[in-house]
Amino acid sequence: MRPSCVVVAMVFAVMLAPAHGKGSASMSRTERCSNNALKEMLTSTHLAAARLEQMLACLGKSADRLLAAQAAYEIALSFAGANGDRPADFRTAAQWARKSAEYLRTLNEPKLRNGTTLAAIRLDYYSASTTAELREVTQSLDRYYAVTCAVPPLDGHCAESLKLLGEVERDLSSRGLPRAQASIDAFRRYLSTNAGKVPGPDRASALLDKGTLIAQAPEGALPPGQADEAETALHEAAEVFRGDRRQLAQLNLAAFLGTHRSDRSDSLDEAEALLRGLLAQKLAPSSAFTAQRNLGSILFKKQTGNHQKNLSEAITLLDAAYAGVLPREKATWIKTGISLALTLEASRIGTPANLERAKKLLEELLAAADSAGMARDAAEILETLVSVRLHRLALGEGENLDDIGAQLRRAQNASAGAPPLTKARLLALSSDYFSVRAKNGDTAALDKSIQELRQAIELTDRQLAPGLWATFQNNLGNRCNNRKRPELASCAEQAYSQALTERTAANMPREHADTLVNLANLQFSLRNWQGASDLYTHAAELSRTTFDPALGQDVLRFDAARSDRWFERAAYALAWTGKISDAITLADEGRLRVLKQRLSALPDPESGRPRAVSFEKLLTGRTIVLMPIVTTAGCVVFAATLKDGQVALQRVFLDDFNGDRVARFLEDRWLQAYRSVFEADQPDAADDRWNATITEAGDWLGTSFFGPLLRTLEGAGLWPREDVVLVVQGELALLPLHIGKDPTGKRLMDIASVSYLPSLALWQPRTAVASTSLKLYSIADPSDDSGLPYAPTEAQVSAVLGGVTLAGPVDKGQFLQALEQADILHFVGHARFDPDDPERSSIRLSSKDRLEVRDIETAQIRKAPDLIVLSACETGRVETASMANEFVGLPAAFMSIGAKGAVSSLWPASDGPTLFLMARLMRELHSGTPPSRALQEAQVWLSNSTGSQLAEVLRTLGPTPGSDAAKLEQILRIRFRDSRPYAEPWAWAGFMYTGFKP
């Protein structure tokens, strides 16, 4: 940028004595054109450049050289705009400065001559508007320095010429010429002079320019010494300047820290603080845009704090920055768009939608770059696009792998002459591509993937890019950590160990923990139980410090879900080392972290350790707790009960009941049948086909799980018990474990009451409540759907028992009000489970209004019922693919606002049998029976009841004459009088009790 007005350094000391005698008006012509008159003019307080020009023209060669030089210099200052009496004309000012130097050529005034010569060059710089003119200035400065500054010590003008040279080379660099290093060298030389060492604006300006130019090196291409030099320079400049220049220095310092110190958490924290401070100030639009964009990039890179929260804010910032880029700034638009796409890809909230948006954004950028011939930018866009498409492919989205490979090859070809680090990133991306091909059955692709990643590591300078080098090492460990290729275990162990030398707990805490878990998983696959348990325990300690309960629900949930269930593998490994109590505690710590946070059941705030379960206070002689931990290596079941008045903890290994076997049964038998029966909308075929699947599941659970488990417990004197508490997560939560068979062939629910507990840390002792004080509320299907003809009659059960039945429209407000008033709330109606977004699972209220999980979790109510009875479809299903340990669904939502338990369904409930099940359940609850035993009694009763017995129950509920319920009463009384219409488990086995008070 060129100043509109500049004061060129004063090179003349005005030491002329003031004139005496008559004023110029009374001078003769000769006196008016004399050196005395010129001297008088120069000592006047009001210099007129035009009069000085006339005087010099008049005197010609007779002018005193010193006086003429000073006059010419004053004229130069005037044309430069220093006096404020005319617009700046730097070209003319430079000509007069050179005339000043010419006048001094024959005088012994080297300092004055050098100063005016340098001033002329500076004015040439201010007037230069083309690259050629800037080059001429650099040549002038080179000649000046060669002649004037050949012999040290350098005076102030020589130092000033070095600073000016740095500024001119800087401007040439900004025009795309490779002159950045020349500028840096010039500033370094200036800063080594005495003048350059004096604290002040000149030194700070040189430091700012030098630091900024050094920082423009590509990420990972800056040697440590130069990085330190740039950081020191920018820090000092930011301390010296005030106002706009300070803001610029802080912006550039933050950009440097985010680009070249991104592997240091303290540097990213400093950059974030600088940018937030700037955004709180009044900034010029261009500076505000830069600060906004850079803060988004910093938050994208941060690993401390809550990563998902950082990414969410980064998306908001980069969205705004991308929308605010001026159309003519295409390069900036592309860079901002790439940053936004990378952040969208990294976010774990709304992943499919984010990836779809990132893909469309990158395709738009690629089209723009191609049309503008921006090959280098196109290569960078392609690199990001390939990464996004591979990510989409991993999530099952529709992508063509061959087309992705073609884009990858195009990016590699376009980057043939790129720096080593760019090539390394593309090789790592190629490794990802071949890893996908390996998973798709290409037997040679895994070795190719490993080879590509090793080459990427070789091209990555560890000193220049330690974080990226460590990431590549970690990923190499993941490639080599393959159960089907045990010979690669040593490769995996070495790679993880190398990664940990850079991924330290201090600098990269989250990544450090991730690599620890990866290494622990490797030891787990090698059945090195002691090594695995030690590493998992360490990772758990780190995990406690990174789980921030002050953050938002969505952010917390996805952060908790990323654990990939390694807590379970840790518990399994600890079980093999004999540390049963530690194993139970650690397994439970990984469950329901979000829900426990809401209910204040997180680790002890003073010790930071998880709260140990006090079985002594919770167990009775009739209760046994069973916690199955299913892993790829096998299953271990932890059992806790009282024996001879003492707590007995037992571990039972079921090696054949491993994760692979469970997954195969669920997918091939259970879920396939589920989809066929319920999602194919064939209700007429549901009873028989689904009943056969339920029976098969009960037999399979008996043979594979409960049979060997209960035989072992019986041999240890820990079985039978009257109450069973199942602490289950993961895929097993989809199955009705209560219908699994014991060694004698009896169903578990026939010999014990069964309750499901999502986490031991939430277990609360049950207190007796007088049945007469219970407030029962039933809500009859508020959607008024004809598809639930028995709903009004079922909802009458509360009224029959002295409670309240709400019929007709019920909106969210009325529903929440009923929650506050009821001890037991019985909802009869429609519900929907959303496997893609469990937070949107809901129950339907009036006018198609839905009460979603997120609505319940954020509800503000004074009190919640002890029990929620959800007589609706799929109200007990939970998402197991990515958040198995978080138990996200309707039961957990009601528990999060204070309910102690919920009765819910694992599959779509049949309206007829559910009417009778709920009628009996509510009677049992009203009489004071605990929920798990009340549900057991109701299920056993329903399976054994004849048509005439069921008709009698229906009659007591008073169905409206002529209604569907009245017709059902007649059918049961006549057609099924002596038979058991609901003997099979399809009618009642889907309901389960989940609660904190078993």
mmCIF file of N, CA and C in Angstrom, residues 234-342:
data_model
loop_
_atom_site.group_PDB
_atom_site.id
_atom_site.type_symbol
_atom_site.label_atom_id
_atom_site.label_comp_id
_atom_site.label_asym_id
_atom_site.label_seq_id
_atom_site.Cartn_x
_atom_site.Cartn_y
_atom_site.Cartn_z
ATOM 1 N N LEU A 234 6.774 -11.842 15.767
ATOM 2 C CA LEU A 234 5.368 -11.437 15.808
ATOM 3 C C LEU A 234 4.918 -11.098 17.217
ATOM 4 N N HIS A 235 5.429 -11.829 18.197
ATOM 5 C CA HIS A 235 5.100 -11.501 19.587
ATOM 6 C C HIS A 235 5.573 -10.094 19.937
ATOM 7 N N GLU A 236 6.827 -9.757 19.584
ATOM 8 C CA GLU A 236 7.356 -8.433 19.928
ATOM 9 C C GLU A 236 6.585 -7.335 19.200
ATOM 10 N N ALA A 237 6.284 -7.561 17.924
ATOM 11 C CA ALA A 237 5.534 -6.554 17.174
ATOM 12 C C ALA A 237 4.167 -6.311 17.802
ATOM 13 N N ALA A 238 3.505 -7.376 18.218
ATOM 14 C CA ALA A 238 2.184 -7.236 18.830
ATOM 15 C C ALA A 238 2.255 -6.479 20.140
ATOM 16 N N GLU A 239 3.387 -6.588 20.844
ATOM 17 C CA GLU A 239 3.538 -5.880 22.114
ATOM 18 C C GLU A 239 3.798 -4.392 21.906
ATOM 19 N N VAL A 240 4.506 -4.036 20.821
ATOM 20 C CA VAL A 240 4.917 -2.639 20.599
ATOM 21 C C VAL A 240 3.795 -1.807 20.001
ATOM 22 N N PHE A 241 3.124 -2.355 18.990
ATOM 23 C CA PHE A 241 2.140 -1.569 18.259
ATOM 24 C C PHE A 241 0.876 -1.323 19.085
ATOM 25 N N ARG A 242 0.164 -0.316 18.657
ATOM 26 C CA ARG A 242 -1.156 -0.012 19.197
ATOM 27 C C ARG A 242 -2.102 0.207 18.014
ATOM 28 N N GLY A 243 -3.400 0.124 18.278
ATOM 29 C CA GLY A 243 -4.368 0.417 17.238
ATOM 30 C C GLY A 243 -4.399 -0.628 16.138
ATOM 31 N N ASP A 244 -4.560 -0.140 14.870
ATOM 32 C CA ASP A 244 -4.723 -1.044 13.741
ATOM 33 C C ASP A 244 -3.512 -1.943 13.543
ATOM 34 N N ARG A 245 -2.309 -1.375 13.746
ATOM 35 C CA ARG A 245 -1.102 -2.175 13.543
ATOM 36 C C ARG A 245 -1.001 -3.294 14.582
ATOM 37 N N ARG A 246 -1.455 -3.040 15.783
ATOM 38 C CA ARG A 246 -1.471 -4.086 16.803
ATOM 39 C C ARG A 246 -2.442 -5.192 16.396
ATOM 40 N N GLN A 247 -3.610 -4.804 15.906
ATOM 41 C CA GLN A 247 -4.579 -5.802 15.458
ATOM 42 C C GLN A 247 -3.997 -6.661 14.342
ATOM 43 N N LEU A 248 -3.289 -6.021 13.394
ATOM 44 C CA LEU A 248 -2.672 -6.769 12.304
ATOM 45 C C LEU A 248 -1.629 -7.744 12.837
ATOM 46 N N ALA A 249 -0.814 -7.280 13.772
ATOM 47 C CA ALA A 249 0.215 -8.150 14.345
ATOM 48 C C ALA A 249 -0.425 -9.337 15.064
ATOM 49 N N GLN A 250 -1.499 -9.097 15.788
ATOM 50 C CA GLN A 250 -2.168 -10.186 16.500
ATOM 51 C C GLN A 250 -2.833 -11.165 15.534
ATOM 52 N N LEU A 251 -3.423 -10.634 14.465
ATOM 53 C CA LEU A 251 -4.010 -11.507 13.447
ATOM 54 C C LEU A 251 -2.944 -12.421 12.839
ATOM 55 N N ASN A 252 -1.796 -11.831 12.496
ATOM 56 C CA ASN A 252 -0.739 -12.611 11.866
ATOM 57 C C ASN A 252 -0.114 -13.604 12.846
ATOM 58 N N LEU A 253 -0.007 -13.208 14.109
ATOM 59 C CA LEU A 253 0.522 -14.123 15.130
ATOM 60 C C LEU A 253 -0.417 -15.310 15.303
ATOM 61 N N ALA A 254 -1.725 -15.044 15.368
ATOM 62 C CA ALA A 254 -2.700 -16.131 15.520
ATOM 63 C C ALA A 254 -2.652 -17.064 14.314
ATOM 64 N N ALA A 255 -2.526 -16.497 13.107
ATOM 65 C CA ALA A 255 -2.437 -17.325 11.899
ATOM 66 C C ALA A 255 -1.188 -18.197 11.941
ATOM 67 N N PHE A 256 -0.076 -17.621 12.387
ATOM 68 C CA PHE A 256 1.164 -18.400 12.510
ATOM 69 C C PHE A 256 0.987 -19.553 13.489
ATOM 70 N N LEU A 257 0.432 -19.267 14.657
ATOM 71 C CA LEU A 257 0.265 -20.298 15.684
ATOM 72 C C LEU A 257 -0.649 -21.413 15.190
ATOM 73 N N GLY A 258 -1.694 -21.040 14.469
ATOM 74 C CA GLY A 258 -2.625 -22.044 13.979
ATOM 75 C C GLY A 258 -2.069 -22.880 12.851
ATOM 76 N N THR A 259 -1.097 -22.339 12.112
ATOM 77 C CA THR A 259 -0.532 -23.068 10.981
ATOM 78 C C THR A 259 0.710 -23.863 11.368
ATOM 79 N N HIS A 260 1.605 -23.225 12.124
ATOM 80 C CA HIS A 260 2.913 -23.840 12.381
ATOM 81 C C HIS A 260 3.097 -24.333 13.811
ATOM 82 N N ARG A 261 2.111 -24.098 14.673
ATOM 83 C CA ARG A 261 2.195 -24.608 16.042
ATOM 84 C C ARG A 261 0.951 -25.426 16.371
ATOM 85 N N SER A 262 0.302 -25.984 15.350
ATOM 86 C CA SER A 262 -0.975 -26.655 15.575
ATOM 87 C C SER A 262 -0.838 -27.944 16.370
ATOM 88 N N ASP A 263 0.391 -28.430 16.531
ATOM 89 C CA ASP A 263 0.590 -29.644 17.324
ATOM 90 C C ASP A 263 0.768 -29.326 18.802
ATOM 91 N N ARG A 264 0.712 -28.028 19.153
ATOM 92 C CA ARG A 264 0.882 -27.631 20.561
ATOM 93 C C ARG A 264 -0.416 -27.026 21.073
ATOM 94 N N SER A 265 -0.982 -27.658 22.087
ATOM 95 C CA SER A 265 -2.278 -27.202 22.587
ATOM 96 C C SER A 265 -2.191 -25.796 23.160
ATOM 97 N N ASP A 266 -1.055 -25.447 23.814
ATOM 98 C CA ASP A 266 -0.941 -24.113 24.397
ATOM 99 C C ASP A 266 -0.913 -23.042 23.305
ATOM 100 N N SER A 267 -0.305 -23.349 22.148
ATOM 101 C CA SER A 267 -0.261 -22.379 21.053
ATOM 102 C C SER A 267 -1.645 -22.170 20.455
ATOM 103 N N LEU A 268 -2.406 -23.251 20.298
ATOM 104 C CA LEU A 268 -3.766 -23.111 19.785
ATOM 105 C C LEU A 268 -4.649 -22.355 20.774
ATOM 106 N N ASP A 269 -4.428 -22.578 22.062
ATOM 107 C CA ASP A 269 -5.179 -21.822 23.073
ATOM 108 C C ASP A 269 -4.854 -20.334 22.968
ATOM 109 N N GLU A 270 -3.569 -20.015 22.785
ATOM 110 C CA GLU A 270 -3.162 -18.616 22.646
ATOM 111 C C GLU A 270 -3.781 -17.997 21.394
ATOM 112 N N ALA A 271 -3.735 -18.733 20.282
ATOM 113 C CA ALA A 271 -4.325 -18.224 19.046
ATOM 114 C C ALA A 271 -5.819 -17.976 19.214
ATOM 115 N N GLU A 272 -6.502 -18.910 19.863
ATOM 116 C CA GLU A 272 -7.937 -18.741 20.092
ATOM 117 C C GLU A 272 -8.220 -17.496 20.925
ATOM 118 N N ALA A 273 -7.422 -17.305 21.991
ATOM 119 C CA ALA A 273 -7.620 -16.131 22.854
ATOM 120 C C ALA A 273 -7.383 -14.839 22.079
ATOM 121 N N LEU A 274 -6.346 -14.799 21.245
ATOM 122 C CA LEU A 274 -6.070 -13.603 20.442
ATOM 123 C C LEU A 274 -7.234 -13.287 19.510
ATOM 124 N N LEU A 275 -7.735 -14.301 18.832
ATOM 125 C CA LEU A 275 -8.797 -14.075 17.843
ATOM 126 C C LEU A 275 -10.119 -13.711 18.505
ATOM 127 N N ARG A 276 -10.411 -14.340 19.632
ATOM 128 C CA ARG A 276 -11.653 -13.967 20.340
ATOM 129 C C ARG A 276 -11.551 -12.530 20.843
ATOM 130 N N GLY A 277 -10.368 -12.151 21.317
ATOM 131 C CA GLY A 277 -10.173 -10.771 21.752
ATOM 132 C C GLY A 277 -10.343 -9.784 20.612
ATOM 133 N N LEU A 278 -9.830 -10.112 19.444
ATOM 134 C CA LEU A 278 -9.971 -9.234 18.281
ATOM 135 C C LEU A 278 -11.420 -9.114 17.841
ATOM 136 N N LEU A 279 -12.132 -10.230 17.832
ATOM 137 C CA LEU A 279 -13.524 -10.194 17.396
ATOM 138 C C LEU A 279 -14.411 -9.417 18.359
ATOM 139 N N ALA A 280 -13.936 -9.259 19.584
ATOM 140 C CA ALA A 280 -14.691 -8.452 20.552
ATOM 141 C C ALA A 280 -14.458 -6.962 20.333
ATOM 142 N N GLN A 281 -13.481 -6.615 19.477
ATOM 143 C CA GLN A 281 -13.171 -5.218 19.188
ATOM 144 C C GLN A 281 -13.862 -4.778 17.899
ATOM 145 N N LYS A 282 -13.718 -3.498 17.608
ATOM 146 C CA LYS A 282 -14.243 -2.966 16.354
ATOM 147 C C LYS A 282 -13.170 -3.152 15.297
ATOM 148 N N LEU A 283 -13.407 -4.044 14.347
ATOM 149 C CA LEU A 283 -12.430 -4.355 13.318
ATOM 150 C C LEU A 283 -12.924 -3.883 11.958
ATOM 151 N N ALA A 284 -11.957 -3.613 11.095
ATOM 152 C CA ALA A 284 -12.309 -3.367 9.698
ATOM 153 C C ALA A 284 -12.919 -4.641 9.132
ATOM 154 N N PRO A 285 -13.820 -4.528 8.157
ATOM 155 C CA PRO A 285 -14.480 -5.736 7.622
ATOM 156 C C PRO A 285 -13.509 -6.820 7.184
ATOM 157 N N SER A 286 -12.409 -6.430 6.524
ATOM 158 C CA SER A 286 -11.451 -7.437 6.052
ATOM 159 C C SER A 286 -10.772 -8.134 7.228
ATOM 160 N N SER A 287 -10.457 -7.372 8.270
ATOM 161 C CA SER A 287 -9.826 -7.971 9.441
ATOM 162 C C SER A 287 -10.799 -8.860 10.206
ATOM 163 N N ALA A 288 -12.058 -8.442 10.281
ATOM 164 C CA ALA A 288 -13.071 -9.253 10.959
ATOM 165 C C ALA A 288 -13.267 -10.581 10.224
ATOM 166 N N PHE A 289 -13.281 -10.518 8.896
ATOM 167 C CA PHE A 289 -13.413 -11.743 8.109
ATOM 168 C C PHE A 289 -12.246 -12.691 8.388
ATOM 169 N N THR A 290 -11.024 -12.142 8.368
ATOM 170 C CA THR A 290 -9.835 -12.971 8.601
ATOM 171 C C THR A 290 -9.867 -13.589 9.994
ATOM 172 N N ALA A 291 -10.233 -12.784 10.995
ATOM 173 C CA ALA A 291 -10.278 -13.303 12.364
ATOM 174 C C ALA A 291 -11.330 -14.400 12.489
ATOM 175 N N GLN A 292 -12.466 -14.205 11.877
ATOM 176 C CA GLN A 292 -13.550 -15.188 11.926
ATOM 177 C C GLN A 292 -13.138 -16.503 11.262
ATOM 178 N N ARG A 293 -12.547 -16.393 10.086
ATOM 179 C CA ARG A 293 -12.120 -17.587 9.359
ATOM 180 C C ARG A 293 -11.013 -18.316 10.115
ATOM 181 N N ASN A 294 -10.033 -17.562 10.624
ATOM 182 C CA ASN A 294 -8.917 -18.193 11.326
ATOM 183 C C ASN A 294 -9.357 -18.839 12.631
ATOM 184 N N LEU A 295 -10.316 -18.234 13.321
ATOM 185 C CA LEU A 295 -10.808 -18.840 14.558
ATOM 186 C C LEU A 295 -11.500 -20.165 14.242
ATOM 187 N N GLY A 296 -12.253 -20.198 13.145
ATOM 188 C CA GLY A 296 -12.862 -21.461 12.742
ATOM 189 C C GLY A 296 -11.815 -22.529 12.493
ATOM 190 N N SER A 297 -10.720 -22.158 11.834
ATOM 191 C CA SER A 297 -9.652 -23.120 11.557
ATOM 192 C C SER A 297 -8.958 -23.566 12.839
ATOM 193 N N ILE A 298 -8.781 -22.648 13.773
ATOM 194 C CA ILE A 298 -8.144 -22.993 15.049
ATOM 195 C C ILE A 298 -9.015 -23.991 15.807
ATOM 196 N N LEU A 299 -10.312 -23.739 15.875
ATOM 197 C CA LEU A 299 -11.216 -24.636 16.599
ATOM 198 C C LEU A 299 -11.274 -26.008 15.940
ATOM 199 N N PHE A 300 -11.128 -26.034 14.622
ATOM 200 C CA PHE A 300 -11.100 -27.309 13.904
ATOM 201 C C PHE A 300 -9.890 -28.144 14.336
ATOM 202 N N LYS A 301 -8.784 -27.477 14.595
ATOM 203 C CA LYS A 301 -7.544 -28.196 14.918
ATOM 204 C C LYS A 301 -7.401 -28.512 16.401
ATOM 205 N N LYS A 302 -8.130 -27.809 17.260
ATOM 206 C CA LYS A 302 -7.957 -28.002 18.703
ATOM 207 C C LYS A 302 -8.352 -29.408 19.137
ATOM 208 N N GLN A 303 -7.537 -29.984 20.011
ATOM 209 C CA GLN A 303 -7.841 -31.299 20.556
ATOM 210 C C GLN A 303 -8.157 -31.233 22.046
ATOM 211 N N THR A 304 -7.845 -30.114 22.681
ATOM 212 C CA THR A 304 -8.189 -29.959 24.090
ATOM 213 C C THR A 304 -9.622 -29.455 24.203
ATOM 214 N N GLY A 305 -10.191 -29.567 25.412
ATOM 215 C CA GLY A 305 -11.583 -29.198 25.590
ATOM 216 C C GLY A 305 -12.480 -30.224 24.913
ATOM 217 N N ASN A 306 -13.692 -29.825 24.582
ATOM 218 C CA ASN A 306 -14.603 -30.751 23.913
ATOM 219 C C ASN A 306 -14.499 -30.542 22.411
ATOM 220 N N HIS A 307 -13.957 -31.551 21.742
ATOM 221 C CA HIS A 307 -13.672 -31.429 20.318
ATOM 222 C C HIS A 307 -14.939 -31.181 19.518
ATOM 223 N N GLN A 308 -16.036 -31.842 19.870
ATOM 224 C CA GLN A 308 -17.259 -31.685 19.101
ATOM 225 C C GLN A 308 -17.842 -30.282 19.257
ATOM 226 N N LYS A 309 -17.735 -29.732 20.438
ATOM 227 C CA LYS A 309 -18.212 -28.361 20.633
ATOM 228 C C LYS A 309 -17.374 -27.399 19.785
ATOM 229 N N ASN A 310 -16.056 -27.614 19.773
ATOM 230 C CA ASN A 310 -15.191 -26.781 18.949
ATOM 231 C C ASN A 310 -15.585 -26.861 17.485
ATOM 232 N N LEU A 311 -15.857 -28.073 17.015
ATOM 233 C CA LEU A 311 -16.213 -28.247 15.604
ATOM 234 C C LEU A 311 -17.545 -27.581 15.280
ATOM 235 N N SER A 312 -18.489 -27.666 16.189
ATOM 236 C CA SER A 312 -19.792 -27.038 15.957
ATOM 237 C C SER A 312 -19.654 -25.526 15.820
ATOM 238 N N GLU A 313 -18.851 -24.929 16.683
ATOM 239 C CA GLU A 313 -18.633 -23.485 16.584
ATOM 240 C C GLU A 313 -17.837 -23.152 15.324
ATOM 241 N N ALA A 314 -16.858 -24.005 14.991
ATOM 242 C CA ALA A 314 -16.055 -23.770 13.793
ATOM 243 C C ALA A 314 -16.934 -23.757 12.546
ATOM 244 N N ILE A 315 -17.895 -24.654 12.480
ATOM 245 C CA ILE A 315 -18.803 -24.690 11.321
ATOM 246 C C ILE A 315 -19.569 -23.380 11.217
ATOM 247 N N THR A 316 -20.059 -22.881 12.340
ATOM 248 C CA THR A 316 -20.801 -21.613 12.335
ATOM 249 C C THR A 316 -19.916 -20.468 11.840
ATOM 250 N N LEU A 317 -18.681 -20.397 12.342
ATOM 251 C CA LEU A 317 -17.762 -19.329 11.955
ATOM 252 C C LEU A 317 -17.382 -19.416 10.480
ATOM 253 N N LEU A 318 -17.036 -20.612 10.031
ATOM 254 C CA LEU A 318 -16.611 -20.778 8.643
ATOM 255 C C LEU A 318 -17.779 -20.609 7.677
ATOM 256 N N ASP A 319 -18.970 -20.974 8.118
ATOM 257 C CA ASP A 319 -20.163 -20.704 7.309
ATOM 258 C C ASP A 319 -20.293 -19.207 7.035
ATOM 259 N N ALA A 320 -20.175 -18.435 8.102
ATOM 260 C CA ALA A 320 -20.302 -16.983 7.961
ATOM 261 C C ALA A 320 -19.167 -16.414 7.105
ATOM 262 N N ALA A 321 -17.953 -16.913 7.321
ATOM 263 C CA ALA A 321 -16.818 -16.425 6.543
ATOM 264 C C ALA A 321 -16.973 -16.774 5.062
ATOM 265 N N TYR A 322 -17.418 -17.985 4.797
ATOM 266 C CA TYR A 322 -17.583 -18.422 3.402
ATOM 267 C C TYR A 322 -18.631 -17.565 2.701
ATOM 268 N N ALA A 323 -19.689 -17.250 3.417
ATOM 269 C CA ALA A 323 -20.744 -16.421 2.825
ATOM 270 C C ALA A 323 -20.286 -14.981 2.627
ATOM 271 N N GLY A 324 -19.264 -14.564 3.390
ATOM 272 C CA GLY A 324 -18.835 -13.169 3.335
ATOM 273 C C GLY A 324 -17.677 -12.883 2.400
ATOM 274 N N VAL A 325 -17.131 -13.906 1.729
ATOM 275 C CA VAL A 325 -16.008 -13.668 0.816
ATOM 276 C C VAL A 325 -16.492 -12.929 -0.423
ATOM 277 N N LEU A 326 -15.738 -11.905 -0.831
ATOM 278 C CA LEU A 326 -16.107 -11.169 -2.036
ATOM 279 C C LEU A 326 -15.908 -12.050 -3.268
ATOM 280 N N PRO A 327 -16.798 -11.949 -4.258
ATOM 281 C CA PRO A 327 -16.715 -12.821 -5.443
ATOM 282 C C PRO A 327 -15.364 -12.752 -6.163
ATOM 283 N N ARG A 328 -14.749 -11.553 -6.164
ATOM 284 C CA ARG A 328 -13.486 -11.422 -6.901
ATOM 285 C C ARG A 328 -12.322 -12.115 -6.190
ATOM 286 N N GLU A 329 -12.495 -12.443 -4.923
ATOM 287 C CA GLU A 329 -11.423 -13.088 -4.162
ATOM 288 C C GLU A 329 -11.575 -14.608 -4.247
ATOM 289 N N LYS A 330 -11.403 -15.132 -5.458
ATOM 290 C CA LYS A 330 -11.683 -16.548 -5.704
ATOM 291 C C LYS A 330 -10.772 -17.455 -4.900
ATOM 292 N N ALA A 331 -9.487 -17.121 -4.792
ATOM 293 C CA ALA A 331 -8.548 -17.968 -4.047
ATOM 294 C C ALA A 331 -8.944 -18.050 -2.574
ATOM 295 N N THR A 332 -9.318 -16.906 -2.000
ATOM 296 C CA THR A 332 -9.756 -16.904 -0.603
ATOM 297 C C THR A 332 -11.059 -17.673 -0.435
ATOM 298 N N TRP A 333 -11.940 -17.528 -1.398
ATOM 299 C CA TRP A 333 -13.219 -18.257 -1.377
ATOM 300 C C TRP A 333 -12.973 -19.757 -1.375
ATOM 301 N N ILE A 334 -12.048 -20.213 -2.205
ATOM 302 C CA ILE A 334 -11.742 -21.639 -2.276
ATOM 303 C C ILE A 334 -11.112 -22.127 -0.981
ATOM 304 N N LYS A 335 -10.152 -21.389 -0.442
ATOM 305 C CA LYS A 335 -9.495 -21.807 0.802
ATOM 306 C C LYS A 335 -10.502 -21.890 1.945
ATOM 307 N N THR A 336 -11.397 -20.916 2.023
ATOM 308 C CA THR A 336 -12.399 -20.914 3.082
ATOM 309 C C THR A 336 -13.365 -22.077 2.905
ATOM 310 N N GLY A 337 -13.756 -22.343 1.665
ATOM 311 C CA GLY A 337 -14.658 -23.461 1.391
ATOM 312 C C GLY A 337 -14.033 -24.795 1.758
ATOM 313 N N ILE A 338 -12.742 -24.965 1.469
ATOM 314 C CA ILE A 338 -12.058 -26.209 1.834
ATOM 315 C C ILE A 338 -12.034 -26.370 3.354
ATOM 316 N N SER A 339 -11.740 -25.294 4.064
ATOM 317 C CA SER A 339 -11.732 -25.357 5.537
ATOM 318 C C SER A 339 -13.098 -25.739 6.081
ATOM 319 N N LEU A 340 -14.148 -25.170 5.488
ATOM 320 C CA LEU A 340 -15.507 -25.493 5.926
ATOM 321 C C LEU A 340 -15.816 -26.960 5.648
ATOM 322 N N ALA A 341 -15.428 -27.460 4.493
ATOM 323 C CA ALA A 341 -15.690 -28.861 4.143
ATOM 324 C C ALA A 341 -14.958 -29.800 5.095
ATOM 325 N N LEU A 342 -13.712 -29.484 5.412
ATOM 326 C CA LEU A 342 -12.947 -30.317 6.343
ATOM 327 C C LEU A 342 -13.610 -30.350 7.717
#
